[in-house]
mmCIF file with all atom_site columns, C-alpha atoms in Angstrom:
data_model
loop_
_atom_site.group_PDB
_atom_site.id
_atom_site.type_symbol
_atom_site.label_atom_id
_atom_site.label_alt_id
_atom_site.label_comp_id
_atom_site.label_asym_id
_atom_site.label_entity_id
_atom_site.label_seq_id
_atom_site.pdbx_PDB_ins_code
_atom_site.Cartn_x
_atom_site.Cartn_y
_atom_site.Cartn_z
_atom_site.occupancy
_atom_site.B_iso_or_equiv
_atom_site.pdbx_formal_charge
_atom_site.auth_seq_id
_atom_site.auth_comp_id
_atom_site.auth_asym_id
_atom_site.auth_atom_id
_atom_site.pdbx_PDB_model_num
ATOM 1   C CA . MET C 1 1   ? 33.278 25.274  -44.224 1.00 0.00 ? 199 MET C CA 1
ATOM 2   C CA . SER C 1 2   ? 32.102 25.191  -40.720 1.00 0.00 ? 200 SER C CA 1
ATOM 3   C CA . ALA C 1 3   ? 33.557 22.589  -38.007 1.00 0.00 ? 201 ALA C CA 1
ATOM 4   C CA . ASN C 1 4   ? 30.239 20.850  -38.354 1.00 0.00 ? 202 ASN C CA 1
ATOM 5   C CA . ASP C 1 5   ? 30.677 20.547  -42.156 1.00 0.00 ? 203 ASP C CA 1
ATOM 6   C CA . ILE C 1 6   ? 31.667 17.215  -43.561 1.00 0.00 ? 204 ILE C CA 1
ATOM 7   C CA . TYR C 1 7   ? 33.936 17.207  -46.778 1.00 0.00 ? 205 TYR C CA 1
ATOM 8   C CA . ILE C 1 8   ? 33.492 14.441  -49.368 1.00 0.00 ? 206 ILE C CA 1
ATOM 9   C CA . HIS C 1 9   ? 35.835 14.668  -52.496 1.00 0.00 ? 207 HIS C CA 1
ATOM 10  C CA . PRO C 1 10  ? 34.188 14.414  -55.707 1.00 0.00 ? 208 PRO C CA 1
ATOM 11  C CA . SER C 1 11  ? 35.721 11.057  -56.625 1.00 0.00 ? 209 SER C CA 1
ATOM 12  C CA . ALA C 1 12  ? 35.160 9.419   -53.366 1.00 0.00 ? 210 ALA C CA 1
ATOM 13  C CA . ASN C 1 13  ? 32.474 6.696   -53.643 1.00 0.00 ? 211 ASN C CA 1
ATOM 14  C CA . VAL C 1 14  ? 30.149 6.923   -50.258 1.00 0.00 ? 212 VAL C CA 1
ATOM 15  C CA . SER C 1 15  ? 27.326 4.580   -49.693 1.00 0.00 ? 213 SER C CA 1
ATOM 16  C CA . ASP C 1 16  ? 24.158 6.190   -48.659 1.00 0.00 ? 214 ASP C CA 1
ATOM 17  C CA . LYS C 1 17  ? 23.942 3.810   -46.231 1.00 0.00 ? 215 LYS C CA 1
ATOM 18  C CA . ALA C 1 18  ? 27.272 4.869   -44.699 1.00 0.00 ? 216 ALA C CA 1
ATOM 19  C CA . SER C 1 19  ? 27.383 7.227   -41.407 1.00 0.00 ? 217 SER C CA 1
ATOM 20  C CA . ILE C 1 20  ? 30.064 9.923   -41.416 1.00 0.00 ? 218 ILE C CA 1
ATOM 21  C CA . GLY C 1 21  ? 29.867 12.344  -38.172 1.00 0.00 ? 219 GLY C CA 1
ATOM 22  C CA . ALA C 1 22  ? 30.419 16.382  -38.487 1.00 0.00 ? 220 ALA C CA 1
ATOM 23  C CA . GLY C 1 23  ? 33.574 17.751  -39.426 1.00 0.00 ? 221 GLY C CA 1
ATOM 24  C CA . SER C 1 24  ? 34.902 14.979  -40.965 1.00 0.00 ? 222 SER C CA 1
ATOM 25  C CA . LYS C 1 25  ? 37.011 14.727  -44.766 1.00 0.00 ? 223 LYS C CA 1
ATOM 26  C CA . VAL C 1 26  ? 37.063 12.230  -46.968 1.00 0.00 ? 224 VAL C CA 1
ATOM 27  C CA . TRP C 1 27  ? 39.759 12.546  -49.528 1.00 0.00 ? 225 TRP C CA 1
ATOM 28  C CA . ILE C 1 28  ? 40.589 11.248  -53.301 1.00 0.00 ? 226 ILE C CA 1
ATOM 29  C CA . ASN C 1 29  ? 39.272 8.034   -54.109 1.00 0.00 ? 227 ASN C CA 1
ATOM 30  C CA . VAL C 1 30  ? 38.083 7.064   -51.108 1.00 0.00 ? 228 VAL C CA 1
ATOM 31  C CA . GLN C 1 31  ? 35.169 4.135   -50.754 1.00 0.00 ? 229 GLN C CA 1
ATOM 32  C CA . ILE C 1 32  ? 33.090 3.979   -47.618 1.00 0.00 ? 230 ILE C CA 1
ATOM 33  C CA . ARG C 1 33  ? 30.709 0.938   -47.564 1.00 0.00 ? 231 ARG C CA 1
ATOM 34  C CA . GLU C 1 34  ? 27.407 0.501   -46.388 1.00 0.00 ? 232 GLU C CA 1
ATOM 35  C CA . ASN C 1 35  ? 26.709 0.541   -42.685 1.00 0.00 ? 233 ASN C CA 1
ATOM 36  C CA . ALA C 1 36  ? 30.504 2.013   -41.868 1.00 0.00 ? 234 ALA C CA 1
ATOM 37  C CA . VAL C 1 37  ? 30.201 4.558   -39.054 1.00 0.00 ? 235 VAL C CA 1
ATOM 38  C CA . ILE C 1 38  ? 32.931 7.316   -39.588 1.00 0.00 ? 236 ILE C CA 1
ATOM 39  C CA . GLY C 1 39  ? 33.054 9.349   -36.132 1.00 0.00 ? 237 GLY C CA 1
ATOM 40  C CA . GLU C 1 40  ? 33.270 13.310  -36.054 1.00 0.00 ? 238 GLU C CA 1
ATOM 41  C CA . GLY C 1 41  ? 36.119 15.079  -36.994 1.00 0.00 ? 239 GLY C CA 1
ATOM 42  C CA . CYS C 1 42  ? 38.151 12.213  -38.952 1.00 0.00 ? 240 CYS C CA 1
ATOM 43  C CA . ILE C 1 43  ? 40.349 12.375  -41.700 1.00 0.00 ? 241 ILE C CA 1
ATOM 44  C CA . LEU C 1 44  ? 40.246 9.491   -44.570 1.00 0.00 ? 242 LEU C CA 1
ATOM 45  C CA . SER C 1 45  ? 43.310 10.162  -46.838 1.00 0.00 ? 243 SER C CA 1
ATOM 46  C CA . LYS C 1 46  ? 43.694 9.231   -50.599 1.00 0.00 ? 244 LYS C CA 1
ATOM 47  C CA . ASP C 1 47  ? 42.707 5.792   -51.628 1.00 0.00 ? 245 ASP C CA 1
ATOM 48  C CA . VAL C 1 48  ? 41.344 4.584   -48.101 1.00 0.00 ? 246 VAL C CA 1
ATOM 49  C CA . TYR C 1 49  ? 38.912 2.024   -48.514 1.00 0.00 ? 247 TYR C CA 1
ATOM 50  C CA . ILE C 1 50  ? 36.302 1.272   -45.632 1.00 0.00 ? 248 ILE C CA 1
ATOM 51  C CA . ASP C 1 51  ? 34.510 -2.130  -45.755 1.00 0.00 ? 249 ASP C CA 1
ATOM 52  C CA . HIS C 1 52  ? 30.869 -2.282  -44.713 1.00 0.00 ? 250 HIS C CA 1
ATOM 53  C CA . ALA C 1 53  ? 29.908 -2.561  -40.995 1.00 0.00 ? 251 ALA C CA 1
ATOM 54  C CA . VAL C 1 54  ? 33.385 -1.002  -39.898 1.00 0.00 ? 252 VAL C CA 1
ATOM 55  C CA . LYS C 1 55  ? 33.258 1.341   -36.973 1.00 0.00 ? 253 LYS C CA 1
ATOM 56  C CA . ILE C 1 56  ? 35.705 4.270   -36.663 1.00 0.00 ? 254 ILE C CA 1
ATOM 57  C CA . GLY C 1 57  ? 35.634 6.351   -33.513 1.00 0.00 ? 255 GLY C CA 1
ATOM 58  C CA . ASN C 1 58  ? 36.174 10.174  -33.516 1.00 0.00 ? 256 ASN C CA 1
ATOM 59  C CA . ARG C 1 59  ? 39.118 12.122  -34.499 1.00 0.00 ? 257 ARG C CA 1
ATOM 60  C CA . CYS C 1 60  ? 41.068 9.289   -36.427 1.00 0.00 ? 258 CYS C CA 1
ATOM 61  C CA . LYS C 1 61  ? 43.442 10.114  -39.055 1.00 0.00 ? 259 LYS C CA 1
ATOM 62  C CA . ILE C 1 62  ? 43.565 7.112   -41.759 1.00 0.00 ? 260 ILE C CA 1
ATOM 63  C CA . GLN C 1 63  ? 46.328 7.799   -44.142 1.00 0.00 ? 261 GLN C CA 1
ATOM 64  C CA . ASN C 1 64  ? 46.908 7.124   -47.881 1.00 0.00 ? 262 ASN C CA 1
ATOM 65  C CA . SER C 1 65  ? 46.030 3.510   -49.128 1.00 0.00 ? 263 SER C CA 1
ATOM 66  C CA . VAL C 1 66  ? 44.687 1.869   -45.988 1.00 0.00 ? 264 VAL C CA 1
ATOM 67  C CA . SER C 1 67  ? 41.771 -0.657  -46.056 1.00 0.00 ? 265 SER C CA 1
ATOM 68  C CA . VAL C 1 68  ? 40.045 -1.581  -43.131 1.00 0.00 ? 266 VAL C CA 1
ATOM 69  C CA . TYR C 1 69  ? 37.558 -4.563  -43.345 1.00 0.00 ? 267 TYR C CA 1
ATOM 70  C CA . ASN C 1 70  ? 34.662 -5.985  -41.650 1.00 0.00 ? 268 ASN C CA 1
ATOM 71  C CA . GLY C 1 71  ? 35.598 -6.866  -38.150 1.00 0.00 ? 269 GLY C CA 1
ATOM 72  C CA . VAL C 1 72  ? 37.829 -4.142  -37.780 1.00 0.00 ? 270 VAL C CA 1
ATOM 73  C CA . GLU C 1 73  ? 36.875 -1.462  -34.860 1.00 0.00 ? 271 GLU C CA 1
ATOM 74  C CA . ILE C 1 74  ? 38.596 1.507   -34.386 1.00 0.00 ? 272 ILE C CA 1
ATOM 75  C CA . GLY C 1 75  ? 38.472 3.668   -31.255 1.00 0.00 ? 273 GLY C CA 1
ATOM 76  C CA . ASP C 1 76  ? 38.708 7.577   -30.794 1.00 0.00 ? 274 ASP C CA 1
ATOM 77  C CA . ASP C 1 77  ? 41.846 9.408   -31.494 1.00 0.00 ? 275 ASP C CA 1
ATOM 78  C CA . VAL C 1 78  ? 43.666 6.380   -33.319 1.00 0.00 ? 276 VAL C CA 1
ATOM 79  C CA . PHE C 1 79  ? 46.343 7.161   -35.789 1.00 0.00 ? 277 PHE C CA 1
ATOM 80  C CA . VAL C 1 80  ? 46.702 4.597   -38.742 1.00 0.00 ? 278 VAL C CA 1
ATOM 81  C CA . GLY C 1 81  ? 49.690 5.029   -41.042 1.00 0.00 ? 279 GLY C CA 1
ATOM 82  C CA . PRO C 1 82  ? 50.129 4.847   -44.775 1.00 0.00 ? 280 PRO C CA 1
ATOM 83  C CA . ASN C 1 83  ? 49.725 1.306   -46.234 1.00 0.00 ? 281 ASN C CA 1
ATOM 84  C CA . ALA C 1 84  ? 49.066 -0.124  -42.959 1.00 0.00 ? 282 ALA C CA 1
ATOM 85  C CA . CYS C 1 85  ? 47.282 -3.656  -43.545 1.00 0.00 ? 283 CYS C CA 1
ATOM 86  C CA . PHE C 1 86  ? 44.407 -5.084  -41.616 1.00 0.00 ? 284 PHE C CA 1
ATOM 87  C CA . THR C 1 87  ? 43.168 -8.901  -42.054 1.00 0.00 ? 285 THR C CA 1
ATOM 88  C CA . ASN C 1 88  ? 39.870 -10.390 -40.896 1.00 0.00 ? 286 ASN C CA 1
ATOM 89  C CA . ASP C 1 89  ? 40.193 -14.136 -41.869 1.00 0.00 ? 287 ASP C CA 1
ATOM 90  C CA . LYS C 1 90  ? 42.436 -16.026 -39.797 1.00 0.00 ? 288 LYS C CA 1
ATOM 91  C CA . VAL C 1 91  ? 42.563 -18.976 -42.333 1.00 0.00 ? 289 VAL C CA 1
ATOM 92  C CA . PRO C 1 92  ? 42.161 -17.100 -45.592 1.00 0.00 ? 290 PRO C CA 1
ATOM 93  C CA . ARG C 1 93  ? 41.124 -19.658 -48.422 1.00 0.00 ? 291 ARG C CA 1
ATOM 94  C CA . ALA C 1 94  ? 39.823 -18.682 -52.101 1.00 0.00 ? 292 ALA C CA 1
ATOM 95  C CA . PHE C 1 95  ? 37.608 -21.634 -52.018 1.00 0.00 ? 293 PHE C CA 1
ATOM 96  C CA . ASN C 1 96  ? 36.103 -21.158 -48.400 1.00 0.00 ? 294 ASN C CA 1
ATOM 97  C CA . ALA C 1 97  ? 32.588 -20.083 -48.797 1.00 0.00 ? 295 ALA C CA 1
ATOM 98  C CA . ASP C 1 98  ? 31.741 -20.648 -45.015 1.00 0.00 ? 296 ASP C CA 1
ATOM 99  C CA . TRP C 1 99  ? 34.592 -18.569 -43.958 1.00 0.00 ? 297 TRP C CA 1
ATOM 100 C CA . MET C 1 100 ? 34.335 -16.518 -40.737 1.00 0.00 ? 298 MET C CA 1
ATOM 101 C CA . ILE C 1 101 ? 35.207 -12.750 -39.634 1.00 0.00 ? 299 ILE C CA 1
ATOM 102 C CA . THR C 1 102 ? 37.853 -12.570 -36.669 1.00 0.00 ? 300 THR C CA 1
ATOM 103 C CA . PRO C 1 103 ? 37.232 -9.271  -35.067 1.00 0.00 ? 301 PRO C CA 1
ATOM 104 C CA . THR C 1 104 ? 40.065 -6.788  -34.403 1.00 0.00 ? 302 THR C CA 1
ATOM 105 C CA . ARG C 1 105 ? 40.103 -4.047  -31.854 1.00 0.00 ? 303 ARG C CA 1
ATOM 106 C CA . ILE C 1 106 ? 42.346 -0.569  -31.785 1.00 0.00 ? 304 ILE C CA 1
ATOM 107 C CA . ASP C 1 107 ? 41.722 1.147   -28.372 1.00 0.00 ? 305 ASP C CA 1
ATOM 108 C CA . ASP C 1 108 ? 41.638 4.921   -28.053 1.00 0.00 ? 306 ASP C CA 1
ATOM 109 C CA . GLY C 1 109 ? 44.732 6.761   -28.779 1.00 0.00 ? 307 GLY C CA 1
ATOM 110 C CA . ALA C 1 110 ? 46.632 4.139   -30.320 1.00 0.00 ? 308 ALA C CA 1
ATOM 111 C CA . SER C 1 111 ? 49.139 4.723   -33.329 1.00 0.00 ? 309 SER C CA 1
ATOM 112 C CA . ILE C 1 112 ? 49.770 2.089   -35.980 1.00 0.00 ? 310 ILE C CA 1
ATOM 113 C CA . GLY C 1 113 ? 52.936 3.071   -38.278 1.00 0.00 ? 311 GLY C CA 1
ATOM 114 C CA . ALA C 1 114 ? 53.314 2.902   -42.064 1.00 0.00 ? 312 ALA C CA 1
ATOM 115 C CA . ASN C 1 115 ? 53.270 -0.354  -43.781 1.00 0.00 ? 313 ASN C CA 1
ATOM 116 C CA . ALA C 1 116 ? 52.415 -2.419  -40.188 1.00 0.00 ? 314 ALA C CA 1
ATOM 117 C CA . THR C 1 117 ? 50.245 -5.223  -40.406 1.00 0.00 ? 315 THR C CA 1
ATOM 118 C CA . ILE C 1 118 ? 47.541 -6.345  -38.125 1.00 0.00 ? 316 ILE C CA 1
ATOM 119 C CA . VAL C 1 119 ? 46.842 -9.772  -38.192 1.00 0.00 ? 317 VAL C CA 1
ATOM 120 C CA . CYS C 1 120 ? 42.791 -10.186 -36.939 1.00 0.00 ? 318 CYS C CA 1
ATOM 121 C CA . GLY C 1 121 ? 41.961 -11.201 -33.539 1.00 0.00 ? 319 GLY C CA 1
ATOM 122 C CA . ILE C 1 122 ? 44.116 -9.241  -31.450 1.00 0.00 ? 320 ILE C CA 1
ATOM 123 C CA . THR C 1 123 ? 43.698 -6.055  -29.509 1.00 0.00 ? 321 THR C CA 1
ATOM 124 C CA . ILE C 1 124 ? 45.840 -2.967  -29.679 1.00 0.00 ? 322 ILE C CA 1
ATOM 125 C CA . GLY C 1 125 ? 45.455 -1.235  -26.408 1.00 0.00 ? 323 GLY C CA 1
ATOM 126 C CA . GLU C 1 126 ? 44.949 2.285   -25.426 1.00 0.00 ? 324 GLU C CA 1
ATOM 127 C CA . PHE C 1 127 ? 47.799 4.751   -26.402 1.00 0.00 ? 325 PHE C CA 1
ATOM 128 C CA . ALA C 1 128 ? 50.106 1.957   -27.553 1.00 0.00 ? 326 ALA C CA 1
ATOM 129 C CA . MET C 1 129 ? 51.959 2.400   -30.532 1.00 0.00 ? 327 MET C CA 1
ATOM 130 C CA . VAL C 1 130 ? 53.114 0.133   -33.315 1.00 0.00 ? 328 VAL C CA 1
ATOM 131 C CA . ALA C 1 131 ? 56.078 0.850   -35.134 1.00 0.00 ? 329 ALA C CA 1
ATOM 132 C CA . ALA C 1 132 ? 56.278 1.224   -38.715 1.00 0.00 ? 330 ALA C CA 1
ATOM 133 C CA . GLY C 1 133 ? 56.445 -2.043  -40.731 1.00 0.00 ? 331 GLY C CA 1
ATOM 134 C CA . SER C 1 134 ? 55.749 -4.254  -37.640 1.00 0.00 ? 332 SER C CA 1
ATOM 135 C CA . VAL C 1 135 ? 53.695 -7.512  -38.005 1.00 0.00 ? 333 VAL C CA 1
ATOM 136 C CA . VAL C 1 136 ? 51.283 -7.887  -35.117 1.00 0.00 ? 334 VAL C CA 1
ATOM 137 C CA . THR C 1 137 ? 50.342 -11.101 -34.217 1.00 0.00 ? 335 THR C CA 1
ATOM 138 C CA . LYS C 1 138 ? 49.486 -11.070 -30.664 1.00 0.00 ? 336 LYS C CA 1
ATOM 139 C CA . ASP C 1 139 ? 47.602 -8.171  -28.231 1.00 0.00 ? 337 ASP C CA 1
ATOM 140 C CA . VAL C 1 140 ? 49.405 -5.022  -27.733 1.00 0.00 ? 338 VAL C CA 1
ATOM 141 C CA . ALA C 1 141 ? 49.059 -4.015  -23.950 1.00 0.00 ? 339 ALA C CA 1
ATOM 142 C CA . PRO C 1 142 ? 48.107 -0.533  -23.310 1.00 0.00 ? 340 PRO C CA 1
ATOM 143 C CA . TYR C 1 143 ? 50.819 2.300   -23.219 1.00 0.00 ? 341 TYR C CA 1
ATOM 144 C CA . THR C 1 144 ? 53.559 -0.068  -24.823 1.00 0.00 ? 342 THR C CA 1
ATOM 145 C CA . LEU C 1 145 ? 55.511 0.156   -28.007 1.00 0.00 ? 343 LEU C CA 1
ATOM 146 C CA . VAL C 1 146 ? 55.765 -2.692  -30.361 1.00 0.00 ? 344 VAL C CA 1
ATOM 147 C CA . MET C 1 147 ? 58.201 -3.421  -33.273 1.00 0.00 ? 345 MET C CA 1
ATOM 148 C CA . GLY C 1 148 ? 59.415 -6.108  -35.482 1.00 0.00 ? 346 GLY C CA 1
ATOM 149 C CA . ASN C 1 149 ? 58.509 -9.247  -37.195 1.00 0.00 ? 347 ASN C CA 1
ATOM 150 C CA . PRO C 1 150 ? 56.651 -10.601 -35.035 1.00 0.00 ? 348 PRO C CA 1
ATOM 151 C CA . ALA C 1 151 ? 56.204 -7.574  -33.162 1.00 0.00 ? 349 ALA C CA 1
ATOM 152 C CA . ARG C 1 152 ? 57.592 -7.454  -29.589 1.00 0.00 ? 350 ARG C CA 1
ATOM 153 C CA . ALA C 1 153 ? 56.914 -5.105  -26.886 1.00 0.00 ? 351 ALA C CA 1
ATOM 154 C CA . VAL C 1 154 ? 60.036 -2.960  -26.341 1.00 0.00 ? 352 VAL C CA 1
ATOM 155 C CA . ALA C 1 155 ? 59.213 0.155   -24.260 1.00 0.00 ? 353 ALA C CA 1
ATOM 156 C CA . ARG C 1 156 ? 56.032 1.476   -21.982 1.00 0.00 ? 354 ARG C CA 1
ATOM 157 C CA . ILE C 1 157 ? 55.478 4.890   -23.278 1.00 0.00 ? 355 ILE C CA 1
ATOM 158 C CA . ASP C 1 158 ? 53.383 7.738   -22.143 1.00 0.00 ? 356 ASP C CA 1
ATOM 159 C CA . ARG C 1 159 ? 50.110 9.256   -23.646 1.00 0.00 ? 357 ARG C CA 1
ATOM 160 C CA . GLU C 1 160 ? 52.301 11.383  -26.359 1.00 0.00 ? 358 GLU C CA 1
ATOM 161 C CA . GLY C 1 161 ? 54.248 8.100   -27.361 1.00 0.00 ? 359 GLY C CA 1
ATOM 162 C CA . ASN C 1 162 ? 57.463 9.127   -25.704 1.00 0.00 ? 360 ASN C CA 1
ATOM 163 C CA . ARG C 1 163 ? 59.423 6.194   -24.023 1.00 0.00 ? 361 ARG C CA 1
ATOM 164 C CA . VAL C 1 164 ? 59.108 5.917   -20.012 1.00 0.00 ? 362 VAL C CA 1
ATOM 165 C CA . SER C 1 165 ? 60.374 2.912   -19.550 1.00 0.00 ? 363 SER C CA 1
ATOM 166 C CA . GLY C 1 166 ? 62.738 0.184   -21.361 1.00 0.00 ? 364 GLY C CA 1
ATOM 167 C CA . ASP C 1 167 ? 61.162 -2.252  -19.151 1.00 0.00 ? 365 ASP C CA 1
ATOM 168 C CA . VAL C 1 168 ? 57.482 -4.147  -20.542 1.00 0.00 ? 366 VAL C CA 1
#
């Protein structure tokens, strides 16, 4: 397999109307819906769901059991840990036929830890890091580590994720 080849596991369900970039790997039980755009060199791990019209940049790693819903846009070089949760409805009601998508943006180089919840309508800045299990309800500034429920800024970090200051 060359770097340009796309690998799609036989158990994956990929719409003919989805776009997948060169060198990407789509693993066991992944579903990619129509008009989704997956960049080059991405890894979509076991049981990932990519909703229609989702955009994922280049070289992203989406770990096991993550659902990325319509309205979520993910930049380049983003890591999304196992079981992270995105939302796209600010006021969810089963009976609301007129609900509106609330967009969410994950900027280049950001990392989201395992089991984190990303409430819709926010932006996670460049190279920011969300600690495992955090619930993000507000925008996260670039190069900032957040943790907790609700997530709060605890440190400034560098591009590699190392703490450079406790001041935020």
